[in-house]
């Protein structure tokens, strides 16, 4: 399997997530042994949010990250967007859901103005987008200068003694859980295949830099099969003060 031959047609991905929406949260907890909420909180902390900030959670799913931002930073305005309506129907009914602005939107064509967001985050978006470079371009476009983004996603297992066991977990245990809990084994076979076919954490970081982000970093989780990435949109260059003599020495 290569990184380029996995079918990621938006309509198929949308339908797949729509089908697994009712059991999406439960399966996330089971597959990560309950660690995923801690990772989401860590991803949120990378945004360096302040009261009054406008924060966008892309591919919000059932709203875990959006709702956590609202809980931890009650002075922020949180927008959760996803292209699967079934996910958002569940998200808006959750406790605190009435405080979030829920929007049906595609990560590769966001309906938000340039430089309108003080933070952008996502959980399990990058691996599922049809064009990672386009998705990162949209992140950069909507972020205000100096604002940050963060992302949580799966990454291929590293080459070490545990790799055969991790592959067994990805290829056998996860699809089995998907079939037993949601009845959608195919969706979780896709999860495993897309994880193994995805770029490494180092390669993703390089793509983020190439997209124009600065201060890029990442940390691995769960034996290297998860990673949190972050970066900052550079400040505008050559900003001129309103006072023409302010930047000169007399």
PDB file of N, CA, C and O in Angstrom, residues 62-87:
ATOM      1  N   UNK A  62     -18.579  14.810  16.680  1.00  0.00           N
ATOM      2  CA  UNK A  62     -19.632  14.985  17.687  1.00  0.00           C
ATOM      3  C   UNK A  62     -19.272  16.062  18.706  1.00  0.00           C
ATOM      4  O   UNK A  62     -19.907  16.153  19.750  1.00  0.00           O
ATOM      5  N   UNK A  63     -18.253  16.859  18.409  1.00  0.00           N
ATOM      6  CA  UNK A  63     -17.992  18.061  19.184  1.00  0.00           C
ATOM      7  C   UNK A  63     -17.072  17.942  20.380  1.00  0.00           C
ATOM      8  O   UNK A  63     -17.004  18.865  21.195  1.00  0.00           O
ATOM      9  N   UNK A  64     -16.325  16.862  20.511  1.00  0.00           N
ATOM     10  CA  UNK A  64     -15.470  16.697  21.688  1.00  0.00           C
ATOM     11  C   UNK A  64     -14.551  17.888  21.919  1.00  0.00           C
ATOM     12  O   UNK A  64     -14.474  18.442  23.029  1.00  0.00           O
ATOM     13  N   UNK A  65     -13.819  18.295  20.886  1.00  0.00           N
ATOM     14  CA  UNK A  65     -12.851  19.375  21.052  1.00  0.00           C
ATOM     15  C   UNK A  65     -13.564  20.712  21.232  1.00  0.00           C
ATOM     16  O   UNK A  65     -13.204  21.508  22.114  1.00  0.00           O
ATOM     17  N   UNK A  66     -14.564  20.973  20.412  1.00  0.00           N
ATOM     18  CA  UNK A  66     -15.289  22.253  20.510  1.00  0.00           C
ATOM     19  C   UNK A  66     -15.882  22.444  21.900  1.00  0.00           C
ATOM     20  O   UNK A  66     -15.779  23.519  22.503  1.00  0.00           O
ATOM     21  N   UNK A  67     -16.504  21.406  22.420  1.00  0.00           N
ATOM     22  CA  UNK A  67     -17.130  21.489  23.744  1.00  0.00           C
ATOM     23  C   UNK A  67     -16.079  21.632  24.847  1.00  0.00           C
ATOM     24  O   UNK A  67     -16.300  22.331  25.839  1.00  0.00           O
ATOM     25  N   UNK A  68     -14.931  20.975  24.663  1.00  0.00           N
ATOM     26  CA  UNK A  68     -13.864  21.092  25.664  1.00  0.00           C
ATOM     27  C   UNK A  68     -13.279  22.497  25.670  1.00  0.00           C
ATOM     28  O   UNK A  68     -12.944  23.034  26.740  1.00  0.00           O
ATOM     29  N   UNK A  69     -13.146  23.113  24.490  1.00  0.00           N
ATOM     30  CA  UNK A  69     -12.660  24.494  24.432  1.00  0.00           C
ATOM     31  C   UNK A  69     -13.614  25.417  25.178  1.00  0.00           C
ATOM     32  O   UNK A  69     -13.192  26.272  25.971  1.00  0.00           O
ATOM     33  N   UNK A  70     -14.911  25.249  24.928  1.00  0.00           N
ATOM     34  CA  UNK A  70     -15.906  26.093  25.602  1.00  0.00           C
ATOM     35  C   UNK A  70     -15.853  25.908  27.120  1.00  0.00           C
ATOM     36  O   UNK A  70     -15.991  26.875  27.870  1.00  0.00           O
ATOM     37  N   UNK A  71     -15.593  24.680  27.555  1.00  0.00           N
ATOM     38  CA  UNK A  71     -15.523  24.393  28.984  1.00  0.00           C
ATOM     39  C   UNK A  71     -14.287  25.017  29.615  1.00  0.00           C
ATOM     40  O   UNK A  71     -14.354  25.608  30.703  1.00  0.00           O
ATOM     41  N   UNK A  72     -13.143  24.894  28.953  1.00  0.00           N
ATOM     42  CA  UNK A  72     -11.885  25.376  29.517  1.00  0.00           C
ATOM     43  C   UNK A  72     -11.679  26.869  29.317  1.00  0.00           C
ATOM     44  O   UNK A  72     -11.007  27.526  30.121  1.00  0.00           O
ATOM     45  N   UNK A  73     -12.252  27.409  28.244  1.00  0.00           N
ATOM     46  CA  UNK A  73     -12.085  28.829  27.919  1.00  0.00           C
ATOM     47  C   UNK A  73     -13.449  29.444  27.659  1.00  0.00           C
ATOM     48  O   UNK A  73     -13.806  29.736  26.504  1.00  0.00           O
ATOM     49  N   UNK A  74     -14.247  29.651  28.707  1.00  0.00           N
ATOM     50  CA  UNK A  74     -15.631  30.103  28.534  1.00  0.00           C
ATOM     51  C   UNK A  74     -15.767  31.471  27.878  1.00  0.00           C
ATOM     52  O   UNK A  74     -16.837  31.822  27.398  1.00  0.00           O
ATOM     53  N   UNK A  75     -14.694  32.259  27.825  1.00  0.00           N
ATOM     54  CA  UNK A  75     -14.781  33.570  27.195  1.00  0.00           C
ATOM     55  C   UNK A  75     -14.570  33.553  25.695  1.00  0.00           C
ATOM     56  O   UNK A  75     -14.636  34.595  25.040  1.00  0.00           O
ATOM     57  N   UNK A  76     -14.321  32.361  25.130  1.00  0.00           N
ATOM     58  CA  UNK A  76     -14.078  32.270  23.695  1.00  0.00           C
ATOM     59  C   UNK A  76     -15.378  32.036  22.938  1.00  0.00           C
ATOM     60  O   UNK A  76     -16.366  31.572  23.495  1.00  0.00           O
ATOM     61  N   UNK A  77     -15.340  32.346  21.649  1.00  0.00           N
ATOM     62  CA  UNK A  77     -16.439  32.020  20.744  1.00  0.00           C
ATOM     63  C   UNK A  77     -15.998  30.824  19.913  1.00  0.00           C
ATOM     64  O   UNK A  77     -15.011  30.911  19.170  1.00  0.00           O
ATOM     65  N   UNK A  78     -16.696  29.713  20.036  1.00  0.00           N
ATOM     66  CA  UNK A  78     -16.260  28.467  19.423  1.00  0.00           C
ATOM     67  C   UNK A  78     -17.162  28.106  18.247  1.00  0.00           C
ATOM     68  O   UNK A  78     -18.395  28.127  18.355  1.00  0.00           O
ATOM     69  N   UNK A  79     -16.532  27.759  17.138  1.00  0.00           N
ATOM     70  CA  UNK A  79     -17.236  27.295  15.944  1.00  0.00           C
ATOM     71  C   UNK A  79     -16.800  25.855  15.674  1.00  0.00           C
ATOM     72  O   UNK A  79     -15.597  25.574  15.593  1.00  0.00           O
ATOM     73  N   UNK A  80     -17.758  24.956  15.550  1.00  0.00           N
ATOM     74  CA  UNK A  80     -17.465  23.574  15.205  1.00  0.00           C
ATOM     75  C   UNK A  80     -18.017  23.272  13.831  1.00  0.00           C
ATOM     76  O   UNK A  80     -19.217  23.430  13.600  1.00  0.00           O
ATOM     77  N   UNK A  81     -17.159  22.869  12.908  1.00  0.00           N
ATOM     78  CA  UNK A  81     -17.651  22.556  11.566  1.00  0.00           C
ATOM     79  C   UNK A  81     -17.297  21.122  11.175  1.00  0.00           C
ATOM     80  O   UNK A  81     -16.281  20.576  11.596  1.00  0.00           O
ATOM     81  N   UNK A  82     -18.179  20.536  10.387  1.00  0.00           N
ATOM     82  CA  UNK A  82     -17.984  19.170   9.911  1.00  0.00           C
ATOM     83  C   UNK A  82     -18.796  19.014   8.635  1.00  0.00           C
ATOM     84  O   UNK A  82     -19.808  19.696   8.457  1.00  0.00           O
ATOM     85  N   UNK A  83     -18.352  18.120   7.753  1.00  0.00           N
ATOM     86  CA  UNK A  83     -19.124  17.953   6.524  1.00  0.00           C
ATOM     87  C   UNK A  83     -20.122  16.799   6.606  1.00  0.00           C
ATOM     88  O   UNK A  83     -20.827  16.511   5.645  1.00  0.00           O
ATOM     89  N   UNK A  84     -20.204  16.138   7.781  1.00  0.00           N
ATOM     90  CA  UNK A  84     -21.181  15.064   7.999  1.00  0.00           C
ATOM     91  C   UNK A  84     -22.292  15.590   8.907  1.00  0.00           C
ATOM     92  O   UNK A  84     -22.081  15.720  10.117  1.00  0.00           O
ATOM     93  N   UNK A  85     -23.461  15.897   8.365  1.00  0.00           N
ATOM     94  CA  UNK A  85     -24.553  16.434   9.194  1.00  0.00           C
ATOM     95  C   UNK A  85     -24.919  15.531  10.359  1.00  0.00           C
ATOM     96  O   UNK A  85     -25.290  16.014  11.432  1.00  0.00           O
ATOM     97  N   UNK A  86     -24.816  14.216  10.163  1.00  0.00           N
ATOM     98  CA  UNK A  86     -25.178  13.279  11.224  1.00  0.00           C
ATOM     99  C   UNK A  86     -24.329  13.488  12.470  1.00  0.00           C
ATOM    100  O   UNK A  86     -24.804  13.309  13.597  1.00  0.00           O
ATOM    101  N   UNK A  87     -23.055  13.847  12.276  1.00  0.00           N
ATOM    102  CA  UNK A  87     -22.187  14.127  13.411  1.00  0.00           C
ATOM    103  C   UNK A  87     -22.657  15.377  14.153  1.00  0.00           C
ATOM    104  O   UNK A  87     -22.723  15.403  15.390  1.00  0.00           O
TER     105      UNK A  87
END
